[in-house]
Short mmCIF file of C-alpha atoms in Angstrom, two decimals:
data_model
loop_
_atom_site.label_atom_id
_atom_site.label_comp_id
_atom_site.label_asym_id
_atom_site.label_seq_id
_atom_site.Cartn_x
_atom_site.Cartn_y
_atom_site.Cartn_z
CA MET A 1 124.03 130.22 46.57
CA LYS A 2 120.60 129.04 47.16
CA PHE A 3 121.67 126.90 50.02
CA LEU A 4 123.92 130.06 51.72
CA THR A 5 120.64 132.08 51.14
CA PHE A 6 118.27 129.29 53.22
CA VAL A 7 121.28 129.15 55.92
CA LEU A 8 121.14 132.84 56.06
CA LEU A 9 117.47 132.86 56.45
CA LEU A 10 117.40 130.22 58.94
CA THR A 11 120.45 131.94 61.08
CA GLY A 12 118.08 135.12 61.13
CA PHE A 13 114.99 133.42 61.77
CA LEU A 14 116.78 131.51 65.01
CA ALA A 15 118.45 134.88 65.92
CA LYS A 16 114.84 136.13 66.09
CA ALA A 17 113.33 133.34 68.23
CA GLN A 18 116.22 133.86 70.45
CA ASP A 19 115.52 137.40 71.05
CA VAL A 20 112.08 136.72 71.65
CA ASP A 21 113.04 133.83 74.41
CA GLN A 22 115.23 136.56 76.20
CA ALA A 23 112.35 138.72 76.09
CA ASN A 24 109.87 135.92 77.43
CA LYS A 25 112.70 135.48 80.36
CA ALA A 26 113.01 139.05 81.14
CA ILE A 27 109.17 139.39 81.36
CA ASP A 28 109.44 136.22 83.58
CA ALA A 29 112.01 138.02 85.91
CA GLU A 30 109.68 141.31 85.70
CA GLN A 31 112.81 143.05 83.99
CA TYR A 32 110.18 144.85 81.86
CA GLU A 33 112.16 147.84 80.74
CA LYS A 34 114.91 145.07 79.47
CA ALA A 35 112.11 143.01 77.74
CA LYS A 36 110.80 146.27 76.11
CA GLY A 37 113.96 146.94 74.77
CA LEU A 38 114.46 143.50 73.11
CA LEU A 39 111.25 143.75 71.58
CA LYS A 40 111.47 146.91 70.13
CA SER A 41 114.24 145.71 68.59
CA ILE A 42 113.04 143.01 67.06
CA ILE A 43 109.79 145.23 65.73
CA LYS A 44 112.16 147.65 64.07
CA ALA A 45 114.43 144.99 62.30
CA LYS A 46 111.23 142.93 61.48
CA PRO A 47 108.15 144.81 61.69
CA ASP A 48 105.94 141.77 60.77
CA ASN A 49 106.59 139.90 64.11
CA GLY A 50 103.27 139.70 65.61
CA ARG A 51 104.33 137.98 68.63
CA ALA A 52 107.01 140.58 69.61
CA THR A 53 104.19 143.08 69.31
CA PHE A 54 101.68 141.15 71.28
CA LEU A 55 104.44 140.59 74.20
CA LEU A 56 105.07 144.09 74.13
CA GLY A 57 101.49 145.23 74.36
CA ASN A 58 100.99 143.01 77.15
CA ILE A 59 103.81 144.46 78.82
CA TYR A 60 102.36 147.99 78.81
CA LEU A 61 99.12 146.34 79.93
CA THR A 62 100.89 144.92 82.97
CA GLN A 63 102.49 148.40 83.55
CA ASN A 64 98.77 150.03 83.73
CA MET A 65 99.43 151.68 80.17
CA PRO A 66 96.65 150.76 78.13
CA ASP A 67 97.05 153.34 75.45
CA SER A 68 100.46 152.04 74.58
CA ALA A 69 99.29 148.71 74.97
CA LYS A 70 96.67 149.63 72.18
CA ILE A 71 98.97 150.85 69.49
CA TYR A 72 101.30 147.96 69.92
CA PHE A 73 98.28 145.74 69.38
CA ASN A 74 96.83 147.53 66.64
CA LYS A 75 100.20 147.65 64.85
CA GLY A 76 100.82 144.10 65.00
CA LEU A 77 97.12 142.99 63.98
CA THR A 78 98.48 143.20 60.22
CA ALA A 79 101.63 141.23 60.91
CA LYS A 80 102.24 138.23 58.60
CA GLU A 81 103.62 136.18 61.39
CA GLU A 82 101.45 135.32 64.15
CA GLY A 83 99.52 138.38 63.61
CA LYS A 84 96.35 137.23 65.15
CA LEU A 85 97.88 137.02 68.51
CA ASN A 86 97.26 140.70 68.89
CA SER A 87 93.49 140.22 68.70
CA ILE A 88 93.95 138.72 72.01
CA GLY A 89 95.38 141.50 73.33
CA LEU A 90 92.55 143.97 72.10
CA GLY A 91 90.12 141.17 73.56
CA GLN A 92 91.86 141.82 77.06
CA LEU A 93 91.05 145.83 76.48
CA ASP A 94 87.66 145.00 75.94
CA LEU A 95 87.31 143.02 79.02
CA ASP A 96 88.67 145.89 81.18
CA ALA A 97 86.10 147.90 79.42
CA LYS A 98 83.46 145.40 80.66
CA ASN A 99 82.67 144.59 76.59
CA ILE A 100 82.52 140.86 77.15
CA SER A 101 80.97 140.00 73.81
CA ALA A 102 83.35 142.19 71.73
CA ALA A 103 85.99 140.27 73.88
CA LYS A 104 84.62 137.00 73.21
CA ALA A 105 84.23 137.70 69.29
CA LYS A 106 87.81 138.66 69.17
CA PHE A 107 88.84 135.30 70.82
CA ASP A 108 86.55 133.23 68.90
CA ALA A 109 88.32 134.46 65.79
CA VAL A 110 91.87 133.38 66.94
CA ILE A 111 90.35 130.21 68.10
CA TYR A 112 88.48 129.42 64.60
CA ASP A 113 92.16 129.79 62.99
CA MET A 114 93.83 127.46 65.21
CA ARG A 115 95.70 124.22 63.59
CA ARG A 116 94.69 120.89 65.05
CA ARG A 117 97.74 120.78 67.33
CA ASP A 118 97.59 124.34 68.29
CA PHE A 119 97.25 125.19 72.02
CA GLU A 120 98.95 128.53 72.61
CA GLU A 121 96.42 130.40 71.99
CA TYR A 122 94.22 128.89 74.60
CA ILE A 123 96.86 129.80 76.97
CA PHE A 124 96.98 133.53 75.72
CA ILE A 125 93.29 134.14 75.87
CA ALA A 126 93.05 132.46 79.49
CA ARG A 127 95.62 134.60 80.66
CA ALA A 128 93.61 137.93 79.14
CA TYR A 129 90.77 136.78 81.20
CA MET A 130 92.82 136.30 84.26
CA ASN A 131 94.82 139.55 83.78
CA SER A 132 91.62 141.71 83.04
CA GLU A 133 90.54 144.27 85.25
CA ASN A 134 87.49 142.14 85.69
CA PRO A 135 88.84 138.52 86.16
CA ASP A 136 87.11 135.29 85.01
CA TYR A 137 89.25 132.48 86.46
CA LYS A 138 86.56 129.62 85.74
CA LYS A 139 86.25 130.89 81.68
CA ALA A 140 90.36 130.48 82.16
CA ILE A 141 90.03 127.22 83.27
CA GLU A 142 87.81 126.18 80.66
CA LEU A 143 90.10 127.27 77.87
CA LEU A 144 93.21 125.77 80.07
CA ASN A 145 91.39 122.47 79.90
CA LEU A 146 91.20 122.84 76.05
CA ALA A 147 95.04 123.45 76.00
CA LYS A 148 95.61 120.33 78.24
CA GLU A 149 93.69 117.82 76.06
CA LYS A 150 96.03 118.59 73.49
CA ASN A 151 99.18 119.21 75.53
CA ALA A 152 98.81 117.98 79.09
CA ASN A 153 102.50 118.09 79.80
CA ASP A 154 103.50 121.62 78.37
CA PRO A 155 104.83 123.47 81.36
CA GLN A 156 103.21 126.61 80.32
CA VAL A 157 99.60 125.04 80.43
CA GLN A 158 100.31 123.65 83.97
CA LEU A 159 101.59 126.83 85.16
CA ALA A 160 98.74 129.01 83.64
CA LEU A 161 96.21 126.32 84.84
CA GLY A 162 98.06 126.68 88.47
CA ASP A 163 97.54 130.59 88.03
CA ALA A 164 93.60 130.13 87.22
CA TYR A 165 93.01 127.66 90.04
CA TYR A 166 94.76 130.07 92.60
CA GLY A 167 92.66 133.07 91.44
CA ASN A 168 89.56 130.86 91.65
CA LYS A 169 90.51 129.85 95.14
CA ASP A 170 91.31 126.52 94.50
CA GLN A 171 94.47 125.77 96.59
CA ASN A 172 94.40 121.88 96.01
CA ASN A 173 94.43 121.97 92.13
CA ALA A 174 96.67 124.77 92.06
CA TYR A 175 99.20 123.13 93.85
CA VAL A 176 98.96 119.99 91.57
CA ALA A 177 99.15 122.14 88.54
CA TYR A 178 102.13 124.45 89.93
CA ARG A 179 103.91 121.02 90.88
CA ASN A 180 103.61 119.49 87.24
CA ALA A 181 104.68 122.42 85.64
CA TYR A 182 107.96 122.60 87.59
CA GLN A 183 108.12 118.75 87.04
CA ALA A 184 107.35 119.14 83.25
CA ASP A 185 110.73 121.74 83.03
CA ASN A 186 112.63 122.70 86.26
CA SER A 187 113.77 125.95 84.42
CA VAL A 188 110.30 127.14 85.04
CA ILE A 189 111.03 128.66 88.09
CA ARG A 190 107.93 130.76 88.76
CA ALA A 191 106.25 127.68 89.14
CA LYS A 192 108.37 126.48 92.05
CA MET A 193 108.03 130.16 93.51
CA GLN A 194 104.24 129.75 93.20
CA LEU A 195 104.35 126.92 95.62
CA GLY A 196 105.41 129.15 98.15
CA VAL A 197 102.61 131.69 97.37
CA LEU A 198 100.02 129.15 98.27
CA LEU A 199 101.79 128.51 101.28
CA LYS A 200 101.83 132.26 102.31
CA GLY A 201 98.06 132.34 101.42
CA ALA A 202 97.49 129.61 104.03
CA LYS A 203 99.52 132.02 106.59
CA ALA A 204 102.14 129.16 106.64
CA TYR A 205 105.21 131.64 106.73
CA THR A 206 107.66 129.69 107.93
CA GLU A 207 107.05 127.09 105.22
CA ALA A 208 106.41 129.55 102.60
CA VAL A 209 110.05 131.31 103.40
CA LYS A 210 111.60 127.53 103.16
CA ALA A 211 110.08 127.50 99.94
CA TYR A 212 111.22 130.89 98.54
CA ASN A 213 114.76 129.75 99.81
CA GLU A 214 114.82 126.88 97.79
CA VAL A 215 114.30 129.05 94.68
CA ILE A 216 116.97 131.24 95.68
CA ALA A 217 119.22 128.29 96.33
CA LEU A 218 118.56 127.68 92.38
CA ASN A 219 118.82 131.11 91.15
CA PRO A 220 119.86 133.76 93.67
CA ASN A 221 119.04 136.42 90.85
CA TYR A 222 115.41 135.58 90.37
CA GLY A 223 114.00 139.09 91.61
CA PRO A 224 110.07 138.10 91.87
CA VAL A 225 111.21 135.61 94.68
CA TYR A 226 112.30 138.57 96.51
CA ARG A 227 109.06 140.43 96.57
CA GLU A 228 107.09 137.25 97.62
CA LEU A 229 109.61 137.21 100.57
CA ALA A 230 108.99 140.69 101.10
CA GLU A 231 104.99 140.44 100.83
CA THR A 232 105.54 137.24 103.06
CA TYR A 233 106.98 138.92 105.83
CA TYR A 234 104.80 141.68 105.67
CA LEU A 235 101.50 139.60 106.11
CA TRP A 236 103.55 137.72 109.04
CA GLY A 237 104.25 140.76 110.85
CA ASN A 238 100.80 142.15 110.36
CA ASN A 239 99.14 138.67 111.57
CA GLU A 240 101.57 138.35 114.65
CA PRO A 241 101.87 141.65 116.03
CA ASN A 242 104.75 140.50 118.39
CA THR A 243 106.92 139.95 115.33
CA TYR A 244 105.59 143.20 113.20
CA LYS A 245 108.68 145.22 113.76
CA GLU A 246 111.07 142.48 112.71
CA ASN A 247 109.44 141.31 110.05
CA ILE A 248 108.65 144.67 108.09
CA LYS A 249 112.52 145.46 108.58
CA LYS A 250 112.85 142.30 106.52
CA ALA A 251 110.09 142.78 104.14
CA LEU A 252 111.58 146.19 103.16
CA ALA A 253 115.16 144.94 102.79
CA PHE A 254 113.73 142.12 100.37
CA TYR A 255 111.83 144.59 98.38
CA GLU A 256 114.79 146.63 97.81
CA LYS A 257 116.69 143.39 96.86
CA TYR A 258 113.67 142.65 94.36
CA MET A 259 114.30 146.03 92.75
CA THR A 260 117.95 145.83 92.51
CA LEU A 261 117.16 142.59 90.18
CA THR A 262 114.54 143.76 88.12
CA ASP A 263 114.58 147.47 87.05
CA TYR A 264 113.99 151.07 88.54
CA SER A 265 111.52 152.18 85.93
CA LEU A 266 108.87 154.34 87.24
CA THR A 267 106.29 151.43 87.12
CA SER A 268 108.68 149.53 89.08
CA ARG A 269 109.20 152.55 91.58
CA MET A 270 105.28 152.98 91.79
CA ARG A 271 104.89 149.28 92.84
CA HIS A 272 107.72 149.77 95.21
CA ALA A 273 105.64 152.82 96.54
CA ASP A 274 102.67 150.71 96.97
CA PHE A 275 104.43 148.53 99.29
CA LEU A 276 106.08 151.02 101.21
CA ILE A 277 102.42 152.23 101.78
CA LEU A 278 101.42 148.87 102.98
CA ALA A 279 104.63 148.64 105.46
CA LYS A 280 103.80 152.10 106.79
CA ASP A 281 107.21 153.66 105.85
CA PHE A 282 105.94 156.98 104.91
CA LYS A 283 109.57 158.77 105.25
CA ALA A 284 110.96 156.37 102.70
CA LEU A 285 107.77 156.80 100.58
CA GLU A 286 108.30 160.70 100.33
CA VAL A 287 111.79 160.37 99.29
CA GLU A 288 110.73 158.04 96.44
CA ALA A 289 107.72 160.00 95.50
CA ASN A 290 109.83 163.13 95.17
CA LYS A 291 112.53 161.27 92.97
CA MET A 292 109.83 159.99 90.65
CA LYS A 293 108.54 163.55 90.47
CA GLU A 294 111.68 164.66 88.95
CA ILE A 295 111.03 162.11 86.23
CA ALA A 296 109.51 163.74 82.87
CA GLY A 297 105.98 163.11 81.88
CA VAL A 298 105.46 161.74 85.43
CA ASN A 299 102.46 159.92 86.00
CA PRO A 300 99.76 161.63 87.83
CA ARG A 301 99.74 158.81 90.43
CA ILE A 302 102.83 160.35 91.70
CA LEU A 303 100.73 162.85 93.52
CA ARG A 304 99.15 160.24 95.41
CA TYR A 305 102.50 159.12 97.00
CA LEU A 306 103.16 162.75 97.96
CA GLY A 307 99.73 163.23 99.59
CA TYR A 308 100.15 160.03 101.59
CA SER A 309 103.28 160.66 102.81
CA ALA A 310 102.84 164.52 103.41
CA TYR A 311 99.78 163.87 105.60
CA GLU A 312 101.83 161.07 107.47
CA ASN A 313 104.84 162.94 107.78
CA GLY A 314 102.84 166.32 109.07
CA ASN A 315 102.88 168.55 105.83
CA VAL A 316 98.87 168.74 105.66
CA ASP A 317 98.91 171.83 103.09
CA SER A 318 101.14 169.81 100.88
CA ALA A 319 98.80 166.53 101.36
CA LEU A 320 95.78 168.64 100.54
CA LYS A 321 96.88 170.16 97.33
CA ALA A 322 98.62 166.62 96.10
CA LEU A 323 95.23 164.56 96.80
CA ASN A 324 93.27 167.08 95.65
CA ASP A 325 95.16 167.72 92.29
CA TYR A 326 95.18 163.76 91.83
CA THR A 327 91.12 163.19 92.69
CA SER A 328 90.33 165.68 90.35
CA ASN A 329 92.41 165.07 87.48
CA PRO A 330 90.04 162.98 85.13
CA SER A 331 93.07 160.53 84.26
CA SER A 332 93.54 159.27 87.50
CA LYS A 333 92.35 155.99 88.83
CA VAL A 334 91.43 157.01 92.01
CA ILE A 335 91.05 154.24 94.79
CA ALA A 336 89.12 154.17 98.20
CA LEU A 337 92.50 155.21 100.14
CA ASP A 338 92.86 158.16 98.01
CA TYR A 339 89.82 159.82 99.30
CA LEU A 340 90.31 158.27 102.82
CA PHE A 341 93.76 160.41 103.27
CA LEU A 342 91.88 163.66 101.51
CA GLY A 343 89.37 163.18 104.13
CA LYS A 344 91.42 162.83 107.12
CA ALA A 345 93.79 165.75 106.08
CA LYS A 346 90.97 167.80 105.72
CA LEU A 347 90.01 166.90 109.25
CA LYS A 348 93.75 167.62 110.53
CA LYS A 349 93.39 171.25 108.60
CA GLY A 350 90.13 171.76 110.21
CA MET A 351 91.42 171.51 113.70
CA THR A 352 91.84 174.91 115.26
CA GLU A 353 92.60 176.55 118.82
CA GLY A 354 95.01 173.85 119.98
CA ALA A 355 92.56 170.95 118.60
CA LYS A 356 89.68 171.70 120.78
CA VAL A 357 87.35 173.11 118.04
CA MET A 358 86.53 171.95 114.47
CA ASP A 359 85.97 173.76 110.94
CA SER A 360 82.37 172.50 110.36
CA LEU A 361 83.26 173.19 106.54
CA GLN A 362 86.22 171.06 106.59
CA VAL A 363 84.26 168.20 108.81
CA GLU A 364 81.55 168.20 106.19
CA SER A 365 83.76 168.21 103.19
CA ALA A 366 86.06 165.25 104.74
CA VAL A 367 82.32 163.48 105.31
CA GLN A 368 81.79 163.85 101.70
CA ASP A 369 85.44 162.16 101.22
CA PHE A 370 84.91 159.47 103.34
CA LYS A 371 81.48 158.58 101.85
CA LYS A 372 82.84 158.62 98.23
CA ALA A 373 85.72 155.94 99.37
CA ILE A 374 82.95 153.91 100.93
CA GLN A 375 81.21 153.95 97.23
CA ILE A 376 84.64 152.93 95.48
CA ASP A 377 85.07 150.16 98.10
CA PRO A 378 82.54 149.22 100.99
CA LEU A 379 85.12 148.09 103.09
CA ALA A 380 86.57 151.37 103.77
CA GLU A 381 83.90 151.85 105.74
CA MET A 382 86.02 149.94 108.65
CA ASN A 383 88.27 152.93 108.72
CA MET A 384 85.53 154.98 110.13
CA ASN A 385 85.98 153.80 113.64
CA GLU A 386 89.63 154.48 113.81
CA ILE A 387 89.17 157.77 112.46
CA GLY A 388 86.39 158.56 114.75
CA LYS A 389 88.00 157.27 117.88
CA ASP A 390 90.87 159.45 117.21
CA LEU A 391 88.44 162.41 117.17
CA TYR A 392 86.56 161.21 119.99
CA GLU A 393 89.65 160.72 122.30
CA ALA A 394 90.77 164.47 121.33
CA LYS A 395 87.52 165.51 122.73
CA LEU A 396 86.16 166.70 119.08
CA PHE A 397 82.71 165.49 119.58
CA GLY A 398 80.99 167.05 116.93
CA ALA A 399 83.41 165.69 114.25
CA ALA A 400 83.37 162.38 115.76
CA ALA A 401 79.68 162.08 115.54
CA SER A 402 79.90 162.90 112.17
CA VAL A 403 82.16 160.18 111.25
CA PHE A 404 80.64 157.51 113.26
CA GLU A 405 77.34 158.25 111.67
CA ILE A 406 78.81 157.06 108.30
CA SER A 407 79.13 153.52 109.40
CA ALA A 408 76.70 153.40 112.32
CA ASN A 409 73.69 152.89 109.96
CA ASN A 410 75.02 149.33 108.52
CA PRO A 411 74.12 146.53 110.49
CA GLU A 412 76.55 144.31 108.29
CA SER A 413 79.54 146.41 109.59
CA LYS A 414 82.07 144.39 111.80
CA ASN A 415 81.97 147.55 114.09
CA PHE A 416 78.16 148.49 113.95
CA LEU A 417 77.69 147.55 117.74
CA ILE A 418 81.08 149.76 118.92
CA ASP A 419 80.30 152.50 116.18
CA ASN A 420 76.75 153.20 117.19
CA PHE A 421 78.24 153.30 121.05
CA TYR A 422 80.66 155.70 120.00
CA LEU A 423 78.15 157.83 118.00
CA GLY A 424 75.81 158.05 120.97
CA ASN A 425 78.66 158.87 123.12
CA SER A 426 80.13 161.48 121.00
CA ILE A 427 76.41 163.25 120.23
CA TYR A 428 75.82 163.05 124.03
CA TYR A 429 79.15 164.95 125.09
CA ASN A 430 79.11 167.31 122.06
CA ASN A 431 75.76 168.32 123.85
CA THR A 432 76.99 168.74 127.49
CA PHE A 433 80.38 170.86 126.90
CA GLN A 434 80.00 174.27 128.55
CA GLY A 435 77.92 176.84 126.63
CA ALA A 436 76.86 174.09 124.45
CA LYS A 437 73.27 174.61 122.85
CA VAL A 438 71.35 171.31 123.25
CA ASP A 439 70.24 169.92 119.66
CA LYS A 440 67.54 167.45 120.50
CA ALA A 441 67.40 166.12 116.57
CA MET A 442 70.94 165.08 117.02
CA LEU A 443 70.14 163.66 120.61
CA GLN A 444 67.54 161.47 118.94
CA LYS A 445 70.26 160.38 116.99
CA ALA A 446 71.99 159.04 119.69
CA ASP A 447 69.00 157.66 121.58
CA THR A 448 68.46 155.46 118.33
CA ALA A 449 72.39 154.75 118.32
CA PHE A 450 72.23 153.67 122.06
CA GLY A 451 69.15 151.69 121.20
CA ASN A 452 70.96 149.57 118.47
CA VAL A 453 73.52 148.64 120.87
CA ILE A 454 71.25 147.46 123.33
CA THR A 455 69.28 145.27 120.69
CA ALA A 456 72.34 143.84 119.72
CA SER A 457 74.08 143.42 122.92
CA PRO A 458 71.60 143.60 125.88
CA GLY A 459 74.31 143.13 128.44
CA THR A 460 76.07 146.44 127.22
CA PHE A 461 75.02 148.19 130.43
CA ASP A 462 76.87 151.60 129.96
CA ALA A 463 74.77 152.03 126.64
CA ILE A 464 71.58 151.93 128.62
CA ILE A 465 72.49 154.20 131.28
CA PHE A 466 74.06 156.67 128.41
CA ARG A 467 70.45 156.33 126.94
CA ALA A 468 68.95 157.54 130.16
CA ARG A 469 71.17 160.41 130.21
CA THR A 470 70.56 161.28 126.74
CA ASN A 471 66.66 161.30 127.08
CA LYS A 472 67.46 163.49 130.21
CA LEU A 473 69.20 166.20 128.20
CA MET A 474 66.29 166.06 125.64
CA GLU A 475 63.98 166.58 129.09
CA ASN A 476 62.11 163.42 128.18
CA ASP A 477 61.54 162.45 131.68
CA GLU A 478 59.47 159.22 131.18
CA MET A 479 61.90 157.87 129.21
CA MET A 480 64.78 158.71 131.27
CA ALA A 481 63.33 157.31 134.05
CA LYS A 482 62.54 154.15 131.98
CA TYR A 483 66.02 153.74 130.83
CA TYR A 484 67.67 154.31 134.67
CA GLN A 485 65.09 151.65 135.71
CA GLU A 486 66.32 149.07 133.08
CA TYR A 487 69.83 149.97 134.03
CA VAL A 488 69.29 149.18 137.74
CA ASP A 489 67.45 146.05 136.91
CA ALA A 490 70.10 144.42 134.46
CA VAL A 491 73.24 145.23 136.76
CA THR A 492 71.14 143.79 140.00
CA ALA A 493 70.52 140.87 138.23
CA LYS A 494 74.14 140.23 137.46
CA GLY A 495 74.58 140.07 141.64
CA PRO A 496 75.60 142.06 144.50
CA GLU A 497 79.24 142.66 143.47
CA GLU A 498 78.32 144.45 140.06
CA VAL A 499 76.14 146.78 142.12
CA THR A 500 79.03 147.43 144.65
CA LYS A 501 81.28 148.09 141.70
CA ASN A 502 78.59 150.50 140.14
CA LYS A 503 77.51 152.31 143.18
CA ALA A 504 77.99 156.03 141.59
CA LYS A 505 75.69 154.91 138.92
CA PHE A 506 73.17 153.47 140.87
CA ILE A 507 72.71 156.82 142.93
CA GLU A 508 72.79 158.76 139.64
CA ALA A 509 69.86 156.36 138.48
CA TYR A 510 67.79 156.53 141.81
CA ASN A 511 67.97 160.38 142.34
CA ASN A 512 66.97 160.94 138.38
CA ILE A 513 63.88 158.49 138.98
CA ALA A 514 63.00 160.15 141.89
CA SER A 515 62.97 163.42 140.35
CA HIS A 516 60.72 161.84 137.79
CA TYR A 517 58.37 161.02 140.31
CA ALA A 518 58.49 164.06 142.73
CA ASN A 519 55.84 166.03 140.94
CA PHE A 520 53.00 163.26 140.69
CA ASP A 521 53.90 160.42 143.13
CA LYS A 522 56.07 161.53 146.39
CA ILE A 523 55.55 158.26 147.67
CA LYS A 524 57.65 156.51 144.93
CA ALA A 525 60.31 159.37 144.88
CA LYS A 526 60.86 158.96 148.56
CA GLU A 527 61.09 155.47 147.81
CA TYR A 528 63.98 156.07 145.26
CA LEU A 529 65.59 158.79 147.48
CA ASN A 530 65.90 156.23 150.52
CA LYS A 531 67.68 153.99 148.17
CA THR A 532 70.17 156.30 147.29
CA LEU A 533 70.58 157.20 151.25
CA ALA A 534 70.79 153.25 151.70
CA LEU A 535 74.11 153.35 149.57
CA ASP A 536 75.07 156.90 150.65
CA PRO A 537 73.76 158.23 153.67
CA GLU A 538 74.92 161.66 153.20
CA ASN A 539 74.08 162.19 149.51
CA ALA A 540 73.17 165.83 149.62
CA TYR A 541 71.17 165.76 146.69
CA ALA A 542 68.56 163.08 148.36
CA LEU A 543 68.83 164.58 151.73
CA GLU A 544 67.21 167.90 150.31
CA ALA A 545 64.99 166.40 147.61
CA ILE A 546 63.39 164.64 150.68
CA LYS A 547 63.37 167.81 152.39
CA LEU A 548 61.42 169.42 149.68
CA ILE A 549 58.90 166.76 149.03
CA GLY A 550 58.09 166.83 152.83
CA LYS A 551 57.04 170.51 152.59
CA LYS A 552 54.84 170.07 149.52
#
């Protein structure tokens, strides 16, 4: 009877271990809903299984559901079997909250209770450091080296080391670790896939695809490899524009394949939506967003997808509503792109009278959104160039100036020179249209912008002549003449061919310099007017001006 009881207990233990193993395989295959179902069944049957609650909590962290994760970590904390693993999950939540000391205290308590041959806890703690919203890959490597001292050949130690080195941008050591993981256990197919990921990062796209195809040959149903293929073809298309259309088509097809092999949970669909944004397939994004919207208890992030797709598909009012609702929701994790799209939607809404006039309130509000985007992510500043240029080309110069002014003051910006040139031009043209009231304060900003361009790139001749024109609008004749002369000298130094190419601008410069001298140095004025006539003997302004000077 005792023997039978032992056998039944052993059988039950093995069944539970097998179930956890199946859950781990589902997690690795990114079949999170399947894994959650398996783990919940284990917890229901055996509430004292602390490993199951820990794994389940980690899935919720992966799915950006920290509240659910915390519930399971707290539940598992008191479990008799491996309950302390849940302290690691709670420690990751502390890391996410930037409470490093609280996280370390939890991790240290787990390490203190480790037995001499234990090493798995080091892996889990290292992954907490890696998976945190504020990752620390160096700390992860330090912990994994401790695990390596206890069991250097364990494939999970080597796989985690590969991930840590990859996160720390150490490609060589990452390659060695991934290779070691796969050689230690060729069922750890993720390690082999990661060798392709390294090639992707090195922009060796052909070789990366070859590596992924080797994984598919081993297991055609391993979903994550199709996601990596999708991301690789996306990057390939963006880095080699002549292949963009073909590669984006492949990328989208592989992502759909990934979805069929994982699950269509809300979290997976949102990840798919994120990829559709990258691929700029906003028609498909709109369809996906509306499907997600029908799901009960919908995540507010759906509003992001509805807003982006509505804007790109021409429905500005819907875009404004969705994005305003999303960014004003305290529970939303707002990113820079949300404010960029909201700002662009406001600019589009602000266009009136056949897109020739802008609603100043909408422009002002859009500019504030763009500034919020840059506060979240300084790299968002790069978008000001494209947004501003679109307005400039539409001859909406006032709005264009407001956008370029955001980025033109940052000397570290990649677009510093071009944004300053466009800022100056936008302000200049905004002060020259019919009926415009000259705004000297704004023109002074244009003068500064052109000065920034000339300092950074003295050979930008158009910046010099536009600076002269700007000072003419400000009625600053002395500086006008100075900059026209600088233009003439700079272009002349390039040779007679450049002068011939810019004949009209030379005439403009000579005539304006002459007008400056006309009231106090007639000889100098005539000298410049004669330079005009040497280029254009029939120039009406020069001929009339010489007559007038002669009468004075």
